PDB file of C-alpha atoms in Angstrom:
ATOM      1  CA  MET A  15      90.615 136.643  76.864  1.00 73.00           C
ATOM      2  CA  LEU A  16      91.309 132.700  77.392  1.00 81.00           C
ATOM      3  CA  ASN A  17      88.981 130.687  74.790  1.00 84.00           C
ATOM      4  CA  LEU A  18      87.293 128.152  76.349  1.00 84.00           C
ATOM      5  CA  ASP A  19      88.216 125.493  73.120  1.00 85.00           C
ATOM      6  CA  ARG A  20      91.503 125.882  73.673  1.00 87.00           C
ATOM      7  CA  LEU A  21      91.107 125.644  77.486  1.00 87.00           C
ATOM      8  CA  ARG A  22      88.939 122.657  77.129  1.00 85.00           C
ATOM      9  CA  THR A  23      92.431 121.068  74.481  1.00 88.00           C
ATOM     10  CA  LEU A  24      94.561 121.900  77.647  1.00 88.00           C
ATOM     11  CA  SER A  25      92.387 120.260  80.074  1.00 87.00           C
ATOM     12  CA  ALA A  26      92.599 117.195  77.780  1.00 85.00           C
ATOM     13  CA  VAL A  27      96.364 116.962  77.254  1.00 87.00           C
ATOM     14  CA  ALA A  28      96.390 117.274  81.133  1.00 87.00           C
ATOM     15  CA  ARG A  29      94.027 114.352  81.777  1.00 81.00           C
ATOM     16  CA  HIS A  30      95.543 112.292  78.878  1.00 80.00           C
ATOM     17  CA  GLY A  31      99.074 113.010  79.048  1.00 83.00           C
ATOM     18  CA  SER A  32     100.005 113.478  75.302  1.00 86.00           C
ATOM     19  CA  VAL A  33      98.907 115.676  72.155  1.00 87.00           C
ATOM     20  CA  SER A  34      97.695 112.292  70.316  1.00 86.00           C
ATOM     21  CA  ALA A  35      95.648 110.978  73.458  1.00 84.00           C
ATOM     22  CA  ALA A  36      94.259 114.277  73.444  1.00 84.00           C
ATOM     23  CA  ALA A  37      93.205 114.422  69.919  1.00 84.00           C
ATOM     24  CA  ASP A  38      91.384 110.893  70.030  1.00 78.00           C
ATOM     25  CA  GLY A  39      89.500 111.826  72.897  1.00 73.00           C
ATOM     26  CA  LEU A  40      88.496 115.130  71.437  1.00 76.00           C
ATOM     27  CA  HIS A  41      87.886 113.108  68.020  1.00 69.00           C
ATOM     28  CA  VAL A  42      90.272 115.780  66.277  1.00 79.00           C
ATOM     29  CA  THR A  43      93.698 115.546  64.627  1.00 86.00           C
ATOM     30  CA  THR A  44      96.519 116.117  66.614  1.00 87.00           C
ATOM     31  CA  SER A  45      97.468 119.225  64.250  1.00 89.00           C
ATOM     32  CA  ALA A  46      93.977 120.525  65.359  1.00 87.00           C
ATOM     33  CA  VAL A  47      95.323 119.864  69.142  1.00 88.00           C
ATOM     34  CA  SER A  48      98.722 121.680  68.553  1.00 89.00           C
ATOM     35  CA  GLN A  49      97.208 124.593  66.949  1.00 90.00           C
ATOM     36  CA  GLN A  50      94.714 125.151  69.745  1.00 89.00           C
ATOM     37  CA  LEU A  51      97.499 124.947  72.090  1.00 89.00           C
ATOM     38  CA  ALA A  52     100.040 127.457  70.300  1.00 90.00           C
ATOM     39  CA  LYS A  53      96.679 130.154  69.994  1.00 91.00           C
ATOM     40  CA  LEU A  54      96.369 129.289  73.902  1.00 91.00           C
ATOM     41  CA  GLU A  55      99.802 130.004  74.464  1.00 90.00           C
ATOM     42  CA  ARG A  56      99.904 133.218  73.022  1.00 90.00           C
ATOM     43  CA  GLU A  57      96.560 134.020  74.860  1.00 89.00           C
ATOM     44  CA  ALA A  58      98.191 133.233  78.202  1.00 89.00           C
ATOM     45  CA  GLY A  59     102.162 134.942  77.501  1.00 90.00           C
ATOM     46  CA  GLN A  60     103.540 131.815  78.320  1.00 88.00           C
ATOM     47  CA  GLN A  61     104.859 128.531  77.327  1.00 90.00           C
ATOM     48  CA  LEU A  62     102.422 125.515  78.543  1.00 90.00           C
ATOM     49  CA  LEU A  63     104.139 122.690  76.572  1.00 87.00           C
ATOM     50  CA  ALA A  64     107.892 121.802  76.757  1.00 87.00           C
ATOM     51  CA  LYS A  65     109.090 119.067  74.735  1.00 84.00           C
ATOM     52  CA  ASN A  66     109.907 115.428  76.404  1.00 79.00           C
ATOM     53  CA  GLY A  67     111.564 113.041  74.498  1.00 76.00           C
ATOM     54  CA  ARG A  68     108.952 112.362  71.441  1.00 74.00           C
ATOM     55  CA  GLY A  69     106.396 113.567  73.257  1.00 77.00           C
ATOM     56  CA  VAL A  70     105.622 116.743  75.429  1.00 82.00           C
ATOM     57  CA  ARG A  71     104.623 117.611  79.020  1.00 86.00           C
ATOM     58  CA  LEU A  72     103.124 120.931  80.693  1.00 88.00           C
ATOM     59  CA  THR A  73     104.993 123.678  82.113  1.00 90.00           C
ATOM     60  CA  ASP A  74     104.298 124.988  85.618  1.00 91.00           C
ATOM     61  CA  ALA A  75     102.369 127.371  83.928  1.00 91.00           C
ATOM     62  CA  GLY A  76     100.068 124.844  81.444  1.00 87.00           C
ATOM     63  CA  ARG A  77      99.458 122.596  84.768  1.00 89.00           C
ATOM     64  CA  LEU A  78      98.274 125.757  86.659  1.00 92.00           C
ATOM     65  CA  LEU A  79      96.505 127.052  83.944  1.00 91.00           C
ATOM     66  CA  ALA A  80      94.977 122.830  83.299  1.00 88.00           C
ATOM     67  CA  GLU A  81      93.724 122.983  87.190  1.00 88.00           C
ATOM     68  CA  HIS A  82      92.184 126.118  86.404  1.00 90.00           C
ATOM     69  CA  ALA A  83      90.717 125.357  82.945  1.00 86.00           C
ATOM     70  CA  ILE A  84      89.065 122.092  84.998  1.00 81.00           C
ATOM     71  CA  ARG A  85      87.259 124.792  87.301  1.00 84.00           C
ATOM     72  CA  ILE A  86      86.199 127.387  84.553  1.00 85.00           C
ATOM     73  CA  LEU A  87      84.590 124.362  82.218  1.00 81.00           C
ATOM     74  CA  SER A  88      82.600 123.099  85.042  1.00 77.00           C
ATOM     75  CA  GLN A  89      81.243 126.216  86.095  1.00 81.00           C
ATOM     76  CA  VAL A  90      80.049 126.684  82.197  1.00 80.00           C
ATOM     77  CA  GLU A  91      78.570 123.377  82.534  1.00 74.00           C
ATOM     78  CA  LEU A  92      76.746 124.632  85.402  1.00 74.00           C
ATOM     79  CA  ALA A  93      76.258 127.868  83.572  1.00 77.00           C
ATOM     80  CA  GLN A  94      74.682 125.708  80.730  1.00 73.00           C
ATOM     81  CA  ALA A  95      72.873 123.488  82.895  1.00 69.00           C
ATOM     82  CA  ASP A  96      71.019 126.270  84.828  1.00 71.00           C
ATOM     83  CA  LEU A  97      70.155 128.150  81.270  1.00 71.00           C
ATOM     84  CA  GLU A  98      68.466 124.970  79.958  1.00 70.00           C
ATOM     85  CA  ALA A  99      66.714 124.226  83.253  1.00 66.00           C
ATOM     86  CA  HIS A 100      65.742 127.990  83.533  1.00 58.00           C
ATOM     87  CA  ARG A 101      64.170 127.643  79.746  1.00 69.00           C
ATOM     88  CA  GLY A 102      62.805 124.474  81.055  1.00 70.00           C
ATOM     89  CA  GLN A 103      63.207 122.741  77.559  1.00 78.00           C
ATOM     90  CA  ALA A 104      65.159 119.657  76.312  1.00 83.00           C
ATOM     91  CA  VAL A 105      67.103 121.523  73.657  1.00 82.00           C
ATOM     92  CA  GLY A 106      70.728 121.515  72.003  1.00 83.00           C
ATOM     93  CA  GLU A 107      73.148 118.096  71.849  1.00 88.00           C
ATOM     94  CA  LEU A 108      72.797 115.739  73.840  1.00 93.00           C
ATOM     95  CA  ARG A 109      76.063 113.251  73.419  1.00 94.00           C
ATOM     96  CA  LEU A 110      75.016 109.439  74.859  1.00 97.00           C
ATOM     97  CA  GLY A 111      77.925 106.459  75.321  1.00 97.00           C
ATOM     98  CA  ALA A 112      75.947 102.986  75.516  1.00 97.00           C
ATOM     99  CA  PHE A 113      77.808  99.251  75.426  1.00 93.00           C
ATOM    100  CA  PRO A 114      76.803  97.313  72.820  1.00 91.00           C
ATOM    101  CA  THR A 115      73.806  95.220  74.032  1.00 91.00           C
ATOM    102  CA  ALA A 116      72.140  98.088  75.250  1.00 95.00           C
ATOM    103  CA  ALA A 117      73.171 100.276  71.978  1.00 95.00           C
ATOM    104  CA  ARG A 118      71.314  97.311  70.359  1.00 92.00           C
ATOM    105  CA  ASP A 119      68.345  96.969  72.502  1.00 92.00           C
ATOM    106  CA  LEU A 120      67.447  99.849  74.437  1.00 95.00           C
ATOM    107  CA  LEU A 121      68.812 102.985  72.907  1.00 96.00           C
ATOM    108  CA  PRO A 122      67.034 102.876  69.239  1.00 96.00           C
ATOM    109  CA  GLY A 123      63.438 103.133  70.793  1.00 95.00           C
ATOM    110  CA  ALA A 124      64.606 105.693  73.561  1.00 97.00           C
ATOM    111  CA  LEU A 125      66.240 108.004  70.681  1.00 97.00           C
ATOM    112  CA  VAL A 126      62.760 107.595  68.988  1.00 97.00           C
ATOM    113  CA  GLN A 127      60.970 109.135  72.193  1.00 96.00           C
ATOM    114  CA  LEU A 128      63.528 111.451  72.264  1.00 96.00           C
ATOM    115  CA  ARG A 129      63.269 112.664  68.344  1.00 95.00           C
ATOM    116  CA  THR A 130      59.199 112.705  68.987  1.00 95.00           C
ATOM    117  CA  GLU A 131      59.139 114.562  72.034  1.00 94.00           C
ATOM    118  CA  HIS A 132      62.171 117.067  72.173  1.00 93.00           C
ATOM    119  CA  PRO A 133      62.191 117.624  68.564  1.00 92.00           C
ATOM    120  CA  GLN A 134      64.803 120.208  69.487  1.00 89.00           C
ATOM    121  CA  LEU A 135      67.146 118.274  70.570  1.00 91.00           C
ATOM    122  CA  ARG A 136      69.913 116.544  68.693  1.00 92.00           C
ATOM    123  CA  ALA A 137      70.823 113.419  70.532  1.00 95.00           C
ATOM    124  CA  GLN A 138      74.093 111.395  69.151  1.00 95.00           C
ATOM    125  CA  LEU A 139      75.175 107.929  70.134  1.00 97.00           C
ATOM    126  CA  ARG A 140      78.723 106.076  70.613  1.00 95.00           C
ATOM    127  CA  GLU A 141      79.124 102.789  71.233  1.00 94.00           C
ATOM    128  CA  MET A 142      81.246 102.799  73.979  1.00 92.00           C
ATOM    129  CA  GLU A 143      82.408  99.780  76.862  1.00 88.00           C
ATOM    130  CA  PRO A 144      81.155 100.946  80.571  1.00 90.00           C
ATOM    131  CA  GLU A 145      84.714 102.083  81.585  1.00 87.00           C
ATOM    132  CA  ALA A 146      85.328 104.374  78.482  1.00 87.00           C
ATOM    133  CA  SER A 147      81.825 105.504  79.014  1.00 91.00           C
ATOM    134  CA  VAL A 148      82.300 106.284  82.614  1.00 90.00           C
ATOM    135  CA  ARG A 149      86.058 108.356  81.443  1.00 84.00           C
ATOM    136  CA  GLY A 150      84.091 109.856  78.679  1.00 86.00           C
ATOM    137  CA  VAL A 151      81.236 111.566  81.298  1.00 89.00           C
ATOM    138  CA  VAL A 152      84.244 112.384  83.729  1.00 81.00           C
ATOM    139  CA  ARG A 153      86.251 113.722  81.198  1.00 77.00           C
ATOM    140  CA  GLY A 154      83.093 115.813  79.355  1.00 81.00           C
ATOM    141  CA  ASP A 155      83.503 114.181  76.411  1.00 83.00           C
ATOM    142  CA  ILE A 156      79.914 112.353  76.451  1.00 91.00           C
ATOM    143  CA  ASP A 157      77.058 113.757  78.684  1.00 92.00           C
ATOM    144  CA  LEU A 158      75.252 110.962  79.994  1.00 97.00           C
ATOM    145  CA  ALA A 159      76.434 107.101  79.396  1.00 97.00           C
ATOM    146  CA  VAL A 160      74.855 104.051  79.327  1.00 97.00           C
ATOM    147  CA  VAL A 161      76.839 101.531  81.956  1.00 96.00           C
ATOM    148  CA  LEU A 162      76.244  98.065  83.593  1.00 94.00           C
ATOM    149  CA  ASP A 163      77.944  95.996  86.568  1.00 92.00           C
ATOM    150  CA  TRP A 164      76.702  92.462  87.917  1.00 91.00           C
ATOM    151  CA  HIS A 165      75.155  91.719  90.980  1.00 87.00           C
ATOM    152  CA  ASN A 166      78.205  90.665  92.458  1.00 89.00           C
ATOM    153  CA  ARG A 167      80.871  93.357  91.395  1.00 88.00           C
ATOM    154  CA  PRO A 168      79.920  96.595  91.433  1.00 88.00           C
ATOM    155  CA  LEU A 169      81.558  98.927  88.710  1.00 85.00           C
ATOM    156  CA  PRO A 170      83.302 101.750  90.707  1.00 83.00           C
ATOM    157  CA  LEU A 171      82.256 105.391  89.854  1.00 85.00           C
ATOM    158  CA  PRO A 172      84.559 108.050  90.617  1.00 83.00           C
ATOM    159  CA  GLU A 173      83.073 111.468  92.744  1.00 82.00           C
ATOM    160  CA  GLY A 174      81.136 113.889  91.090  1.00 84.00           C
ATOM    161  CA  LEU A 175      78.446 111.388  88.773  1.00 91.00           C
ATOM    162  CA  ALA A 176      75.417 111.116  89.498  1.00 94.00           C
ATOM    163  CA  LYS A 177      73.434 107.753  88.103  1.00 95.00           C
ATOM    164  CA  ALA A 178      69.846 106.260  87.726  1.00 95.00           C
ATOM    165  CA  PRO A 179      68.631 102.568  87.395  1.00 95.00           C
ATOM    166  CA  ILE A 180      67.437 101.548  84.002  1.00 96.00           C
ATOM    167  CA  LEU A 181      66.934  97.804  84.051  1.00 94.00           C
ATOM    168  CA  ASP A 182      67.895  94.587  85.328  1.00 93.00           C
ATOM    169  CA  ASP A 183      68.754  92.446  83.041  1.00 93.00           C
ATOM    170  CA  PRO A 184      68.925  88.257  83.559  1.00 92.00           C
ATOM    171  CA  ALA A 185      71.484  86.214  82.124  1.00 92.00           C
ATOM    172  CA  ASP A 186      71.654  82.835  81.272  1.00 95.00           C
ATOM    173  CA  VAL A 187      74.046  79.803  80.553  1.00 96.00           C
ATOM    174  CA  ALA A 188      73.957  79.306  76.371  1.00 97.00           C
ATOM    175  CA  MET A 189      75.365  75.805  75.665  1.00 98.00           C
ATOM    176  CA  PRO A 190      75.420  73.218  72.676  1.00 97.00           C
ATOM    177  CA  ALA A 191      72.026  72.126  72.101  1.00 96.00           C
ATOM    178  CA  GLY A 192      73.419  68.438  72.701  1.00 96.00           C
ATOM    179  CA  HIS A 193      74.864  69.564  76.391  1.00 97.00           C
ATOM    180  CA  PRO A 194      74.080  66.788  79.521  1.00 96.00           C
ATOM    181  CA  LEU A 195      72.452  70.046  80.826  1.00 97.00           C
ATOM    182  CA  ALA A 196      71.102  71.478  77.657  1.00 96.00           C
ATOM    183  CA  HIS A 197      67.103  70.234  78.499  1.00 94.00           C
ATOM    184  CA  ARG A 198      67.107  71.354  82.249  1.00 95.00           C
ATOM    185  CA  HIS A 199      65.203  73.732  83.524  1.00 95.00           C
ATOM    186  CA  SER A 200      67.778  75.909  85.635  1.00 95.00           C
ATOM    187  CA  VAL A 201      71.173  74.836  86.079  1.00 96.00           C
ATOM    188  CA  GLU A 202      74.289  75.964  88.354  1.00 93.00           C
ATOM    189  CA  LEU A 203      77.804  77.358  87.452  1.00 91.00           C
ATOM    190  CA  GLU A 204      79.622  74.621  89.538  1.00 92.00           C
ATOM    191  CA  GLU A 205      77.679  72.361  87.132  1.00 94.00           C
ATOM    192  CA  PHE A 206      79.626  73.628  84.380  1.00 95.00           C
ATOM    193  CA  ALA A 207      83.482  73.169  86.356  1.00 92.00           C
ATOM    194  CA  ASP A 208      84.230  71.031  83.366  1.00 93.00           C
ATOM    195  CA  ASP A 209      83.626  72.806  80.183  1.00 96.00           C
ATOM    196  CA  GLU A 210      85.792  75.111  78.288  1.00 97.00           C
ATOM    197  CA  TRP A 211      83.970  78.628  78.353  1.00 97.00           C
ATOM    198  CA  ILE A 212      83.693  81.273  75.620  1.00 97.00           C
ATOM    199  CA  ALA A 213      84.229  84.986  77.064  1.00 95.00           C
ATOM    200  CA  SER A 214      84.490  88.419  76.264  1.00 92.00           C
ATOM    201  CA  PRO A 215      88.168  89.868  75.576  1.00 92.00           C
ATOM    202  CA  GLU A 216      90.574  90.187  78.295  1.00 91.00           C
ATOM    203  CA  GLY A 217      90.502  93.748  80.034  1.00 86.00           C
ATOM    204  CA  GLU A 218      86.765  94.110  79.574  1.00 87.00           C
ATOM    205  CA  PHE A 219      84.343  94.496  82.578  1.00 86.00           C
ATOM    206  CA  CYS A 220      82.219  91.408  81.786  1.00 88.00           C
ATOM    207  CA  HIS A 221      85.378  89.055  80.895  1.00 91.00           C
ATOM    208  CA  ASP A 222      86.964  90.161  84.926  1.00 91.00           C
ATOM    209  CA  TRP A 223      83.587  89.101  86.307  1.00 92.00           C
ATOM    210  CA  LEU A 224      83.594  85.741  85.012  1.00 93.00           C
ATOM    211  CA  MET A 225      86.624  85.171  86.171  1.00 94.00           C
ATOM    212  CA  PHE A 226      86.300  86.707  89.297  1.00 93.00           C
ATOM    213  CA  THR A 227      82.583  84.644  89.941  1.00 93.00           C
ATOM    214  CA  LEU A 228      83.507  81.090  88.697  1.00 93.00           C
ATOM    215  CA  ARG A 229      86.661  81.651  90.697  1.00 93.00           C
ATOM    216  CA  SER A 230      85.039  82.705  93.826  1.00 91.00           C
ATOM    217  CA  LYS A 231      82.857  79.223  93.213  1.00 90.00           C
ATOM    218  CA  GLY A 232      85.950  77.324  93.293  1.00 90.00           C
ATOM    219  CA  ILE A 233      86.048  77.019  89.199  1.00 90.00           C
ATOM    220  CA  GLU A 234      89.542  77.579  87.462  1.00 91.00           C
ATOM    221  CA  PRO A 235      88.166  78.986  84.124  1.00 91.00           C
ATOM    222  CA  ARG A 236      89.136  77.158  81.270  1.00 94.00           C
ATOM    223  CA  VAL A 237      88.721  79.725  78.549  1.00 96.00           C
ATOM    224  CA  ALA A 238      89.003  78.422  75.006  1.00 96.00           C
ATOM    225  CA  HIS A 239      87.724  81.420  73.096  1.00 97.00           C
ATOM    226  CA  MET A 240      87.526  84.985  73.749  1.00 96.00           C
ATOM    227  CA  VAL A 241      84.987  87.335  71.284  1.00 93.00           C
ATOM    228  CA  GLU A 242      83.326  90.605  71.640  1.00 88.00           C
ATOM    229  CA  GLU A 243      80.105  90.151  70.125  1.00 87.00           C
ATOM    230  CA  HIS A 244      77.238  87.884  71.803  1.00 87.00           C
ATOM    231  CA  PRO A 245      75.641  86.540  68.135  1.00 90.00           C
ATOM    232  CA  THR A 246      79.183  85.268  67.502  1.00 93.00           C
ATOM    233  CA  GLN A 247      80.115  83.270  70.958  1.00 94.00           C
ATOM    234  CA  LEU A 248      76.238  81.880  70.000  1.00 95.00           C
ATOM    235  CA  ALA A 249      77.766  81.013  66.354  1.00 95.00           C
ATOM    236  CA  LEU A 250      80.654  78.889  68.448  1.00 97.00           C
ATOM    237  CA  ILE A 251      78.529  77.661  70.885  1.00 97.00           C
ATOM    238  CA  SER A 252      76.267  76.053  67.966  1.00 96.00           C
ATOM    239  CA  ALA A 253      79.300  74.306  66.770  1.00 96.00           C
ATOM    240  CA  GLY A 254      79.810  72.749  69.928  1.00 96.00           C
ATOM    241  CA  LEU A 255      83.126  74.976  70.985  1.00 97.00           C
ATOM    242  CA  GLY A 256      82.263  76.173  74.379  1.00 97.00           C
ATOM    243  CA  VAL A 257      80.193  77.694  77.043  1.00 97.00           C
ATOM    244  CA  ALA A 258      78.753  81.390  77.622  1.00 96.00           C
ATOM    245  CA  VAL A 259      76.882  83.173  80.122  1.00 95.00           C
ATOM    246  CA  ALA A 260      74.251  84.865  78.071  1.00 93.00           C
ATOM    247  CA  PRO A 261      72.472  88.061  79.495  1.00 92.00           C
ATOM    248  CA  ARG A 262      68.893  88.590  77.686  1.00 92.00           C
ATOM    249  CA  LEU A 263      69.008  92.129  76.830  1.00 92.00           C
ATOM    250  CA  GLY A 264      70.652  92.260  72.979  1.00 85.00           C
ATOM    251  CA  ARG A 265      70.201  88.677  72.906  1.00 85.00           C
ATOM    252  CA  GLY A 266      68.975  88.181  69.627  1.00 83.00           C
ATOM    253  CA  PRO A 267      67.183  85.094  68.102  1.00 89.00           C
ATOM    254  CA  VAL A 268      69.286  82.019  69.611  1.00 92.00           C
ATOM    255  CA  PRO A 269      70.506  79.947  66.181  1.00 93.00           C
ATOM    256  CA  GLN A 270      69.686  76.272  65.967  1.00 94.00           C
ATOM    257  CA  GLY A 271      72.025  74.138  68.149  1.00 96.00           C
ATOM    258  CA  VAL A 272      72.064  76.504  71.463  1.00 97.00           C
ATOM    259  CA  SER A 273      70.100  75.807  73.922  1.00 97.00           C
ATOM    260  CA  VAL A 274      70.035  78.279  77.064  1.00 96.00           C
ATOM    261  CA  VAL A 275      68.962  77.929  79.869  1.00 97.00           C
ATOM    262  CA  PRO A 276      68.218  79.881  83.313  1.00 95.00           C
ATOM    263  CA  VAL A 277      70.721  79.624  86.268  1.00 93.00           C
ATOM    264  CA  ARG A 278      68.834  78.604  89.487  1.00 90.00           C
ATOM    265  CA  HIS A 279      70.576  81.385  91.552  1.00 81.00           C
ATOM    266  CA  THR A 280      69.715  84.317  89.091  1.00 79.00           C
ATOM    267  CA  MET A 281      72.832  86.340  87.778  1.00 88.00           C
ATOM    268  CA  ARG A 282      71.776  89.930  86.964  1.00 91.00           C
ATOM    269  CA  ARG A 283      73.332  92.928  85.251  1.00 92.00           C
ATOM    270  CA  HIS A 284      72.474  96.180  86.818  1.00 94.00           C
ATOM    271  CA  VAL A 285      72.160  98.839  83.582  1.00 96.00           C
ATOM    272  CA  TYR A 286      71.753 102.507  84.582  1.00 95.00           C
ATOM    273  CA  ALA A 287      72.423 105.767  83.536  1.00 97.00           C
ATOM    274  CA  VAL A 288      75.425 108.007  85.034  1.00 97.00           C
ATOM    275  CA  TRP A 289      76.120 111.872  83.950  1.00 95.00           C
ATOM    276  CA  ARG A 290      78.201 114.746  85.790  1.00 89.00           C
ATOM    277  CA  ALA A 291      76.387 115.667  89.091  1.00 88.00           C
ATOM    278  CA  ASP A 292      76.755 119.563  87.906  1.00 82.00           C
ATOM    279  CA  ALA A 293      74.725 118.871  84.693  1.00 83.00           C
ATOM    280  CA  ASP A 294      72.076 117.194  87.121  1.00 82.00           C
ATOM    281  CA  ARG A 295      69.110 120.743  86.343  1.00 82.00           C
ATOM    282  CA  ARG A 296      69.462 119.769  82.576  1.00 87.00           C
ATOM    283  CA  PRO A 297      66.253 119.049  81.324  1.00 88.00           C
ATOM    284  CA  SER A 298      67.871 117.028  78.047  1.00 91.00           C
ATOM    285  CA  ILE A 299      69.364 114.532  80.889  1.00 93.00           C
ATOM    286  CA  ARG A 300      66.443 114.205  82.465  1.00 92.00           C
ATOM    287  CA  ALA A 301      64.427 113.401  79.137  1.00 94.00           C
ATOM    288  CA  ALA A 302      67.032 110.952  78.295  1.00 96.00           C
ATOM    289  CA  VAL A 303      66.998 108.984  81.644  1.00 96.00           C
ATOM    290  CA  THR A 304      62.980 109.417  81.444  1.00 96.00           C
ATOM    291  CA  ALA A 305      63.195 107.926  77.742  1.00 97.00           C
ATOM    292  CA  LEU A 306      65.704 105.051  78.712  1.00 97.00           C
ATOM    293  CA  ARG A 307      63.239 103.824  81.831  1.00 95.00           C
ATOM    294  CA  ARG A 308      60.604 104.045  79.547  1.00 95.00           C
ATOM    295  CA  THR A 309      61.981 101.631  77.106  1.00 95.00           C
ATOM    296  CA  GLY A 310      63.688  99.625  79.253  1.00 93.00           C
ATOM    297  CA  GLN A 311      60.030  98.940  81.085  1.00 90.00           C
ATOM    298  CA  GLU A 312      58.921  98.221  77.299  1.00 88.00           C
ATOM    299  CA  ARG A 313      61.481  95.427  77.713  1.00 81.00           C
ATOM    300  CA  GLU A 314      60.911  93.968  80.801  1.00 75.00           C
ATOM    301  CA  GLY A 315      56.934  93.593  80.272  1.00 64.00           C
ATOM    302  CA  ARG A 316      57.782  91.617  76.905  1.00 61.00           C
TER     303      ARG A 316
END
């Protein structure tokens, strides 16, 4: 009899391409992964991994079993969803991923609602960037992700995922209080063609969006600083070191020395939840989406 946890480990190695990357994805040690694979080889009666330089590769038997593991684990997901739906209650464990500002401004209220309304549901949050959380849902590392894209830059989603909108998040331009445009009622991005920008780090979705958006308006961005957290961006702006796009979700208090002005042609981030379509019937998924939407509506009504 093949063990499901060991099949899940083999599937992770196939997806990630190495034992160490699979261990990171499964949040276990490389030793634990190696032990699981050694036991699976004994169960299968065949060699599943072979040395490949300093790493390993799947043998033909390993690839064959990994393909079966994907289908088996999907069927198990469906069975769990059907059982949970048959019971009609949100119970068990629900693993959530959310990008930083959603984790700060949306998830606390949603998690409190879930704990109050579904005391038998254990919700666990991990802060993750949108692309990473989508990969986590596809791999089965998390059950539901709160992600974002922009009005002019959709986030591509793989097949087999379902999604639901949570809220639209307007974004403004934050600038030093002494900036010539600081006292305007609204601005256009083109008016900042000569300014230095403070952006998210390279490779992140919001950094790529900013570069794409400014260039689409004929502006070659001059990025002076790249920092992760919005409060840090605002601190740099307060010191007169540049301007930045400032979404309203999770913004917090604006420090002295910073002026935030709406954009005339509104920029919006779309925030939504995604999950595996084969888990669609799980009451815990539906309960989480409901709590997130409710929290989003409350925030939009402030």
